[in-house]
CSV table of C-alpha atoms in Angstrom, one decimal:
chain,number,residue,atom,x,y,z
K,11,MET,CA,0.0,0.0,0.0
K,12,GLU,CA,1.0,3.6,-0.7
K,13,PHE,CA,0.3,6.4,1.7
K,14,ARG,CA,-0.7,9.9,0.8
K,15,ARG,CA,-0.7,12.4,3.6
K,16,VAL,CA,-2.9,15.5,3.4
K,17,PRO,CA,-1.7,18.8,5.0
K,18,ASN,CA,-4.3,18.4,7.8
K,19,PHE,CA,-2.8,15.0,8.8
K,20,LYS,CA,0.7,16.3,8.7
K,21,ARG,CA,-0.3,19.2,11.0
K,22,ASP,CA,-2.1,16.8,13.4
K,23,TYR,CA,0.8,14.4,13.5
K,24,ARG,CA,3.3,17.1,14.4
K,25,LYS,CA,1.2,18.2,17.3
K,26,LEU,CA,1.0,14.8,18.9
K,27,PRO,CA,3.2,13.8,21.9
K,28,ALA,CA,6.2,11.7,20.9
K,29,ALA,CA,4.8,8.5,22.5
K,30,ILE,CA,1.6,8.8,20.4
K,31,ARG,CA,3.5,9.6,17.2
K,32,ASP,CA,5.4,6.3,17.8
K,33,ARG,CA,2.0,4.5,18.1
K,34,VAL,CA,0.8,6.2,15.0
K,35,ASP,CA,3.9,4.9,13.2
K,36,LYS,CA,3.2,1.4,14.4
K,37,THR,CA,-0.5,1.7,13.2
K,38,LEU,CA,0.7,2.9,9.8
K,39,ARG,CA,3.0,-0.1,9.4
K,40,LEU,CA,0.1,-2.5,10.2
K,41,LEU,CA,-2.3,-0.5,7.9
K,42,GLY,CA,0.2,-0.6,5.1
K,43,VAL,CA,0.5,-4.4,5.3
K,44,ASN,CA,-3.1,-5.3,6.1
K,45,PRO,CA,-5.8,-2.6,6.5
K,46,ARG,CA,-8.1,-5.3,8.0
K,47,HIS,CA,-5.6,-6.3,10.8
K,48,PRO,CA,-7.7,-7.0,13.9
K,49,SER,CA,-5.7,-4.8,16.2
K,50,LEU,CA,-6.5,-1.7,14.0
K,51,ARG,CA,-10.3,-2.2,14.6
K,52,ALA,CA,-10.7,-0.4,11.3
K,53,HIS,CA,-14.2,0.4,10.3
K,54,LYS,CA,-16.1,3.0,8.3
K,55,ARG,CA,-17.2,6.1,10.3
K,56,GLU,CA,-20.9,6.3,11.0
K,57,GLY,CA,-22.6,8.5,8.4
K,58,GLU,CA,-19.5,8.6,6.2
K,59,ASP,CA,-19.5,6.3,3.2
K,60,ASP,CA,-15.8,6.6,2.3
K,61,ILE,CA,-14.0,7.6,5.5
K,62,TRP,CA,-12.5,4.9,7.7
K,63,GLN,CA,-11.0,5.1,11.2
K,64,ALA,CA,-8.4,2.9,12.9
K,65,ARG,CA,-7.4,2.6,16.5
K,66,VAL,CA,-4.1,4.1,17.5
K,67,THR,CA,-4.6,3.8,21.2
K,68,GLN,CA,-7.7,3.7,23.4
K,69,ASN,CA,-8.0,7.5,23.1
K,70,TYR,CA,-6.6,8.2,19.6
K,71,ARG,CA,-7.9,7.4,16.1
K,72,LEU,CA,-6.5,7.7,12.6
K,73,TYR,CA,-8.9,8.7,9.8
K,74,PHE,CA,-8.3,7.7,6.2
K,75,GLN,CA,-9.7,6.8,2.8
K,76,MET,CA,-8.8,3.8,0.7
K,77,GLU,CA,-8.8,3.8,-3.1
K,78,GLY,CA,-7.0,1.0,-4.9
K,79,ASP,CA,-3.5,0.6,-3.5
K,80,THR,CA,-3.5,4.1,-2.0
K,81,ILE,CA,-4.5,5.1,1.5
K,82,THR,CA,-5.1,8.8,2.0
K,83,LEU,CA,-4.3,9.8,5.6
K,84,LEU,CA,-6.8,12.5,6.6
K,85,ALA,CA,-6.4,13.2,10.3
K,86,VAL,CA,-5.2,11.8,13.5
K,87,GLY,CA,-6.2,12.8,17.0
K,88,PRO,CA,-8.2,12.2,20.1
K,89,HIS,CA,-11.1,9.8,19.7
K,90,GLU,CA,-14.5,11.6,19.6
K,91,LYS,CA,-16.7,9.8,22.1
């Protein structure tokens, strides 16, 4: 899989604490190999047909779109509960 990072994602990523950035990096490695890896708990966002979310930690989520072999990284941040 190939990643495409939008400016919003890049900004979000830079603002994260170092420990969370490390977890995001691990999540991206899993996502790149298998977007359906069970530990990602990836699923489509409610009310959004083409936006997915994956678990980074209990409190952080990664939002993305998939098209062919490209994953567009949209945002990363605290989980909206």
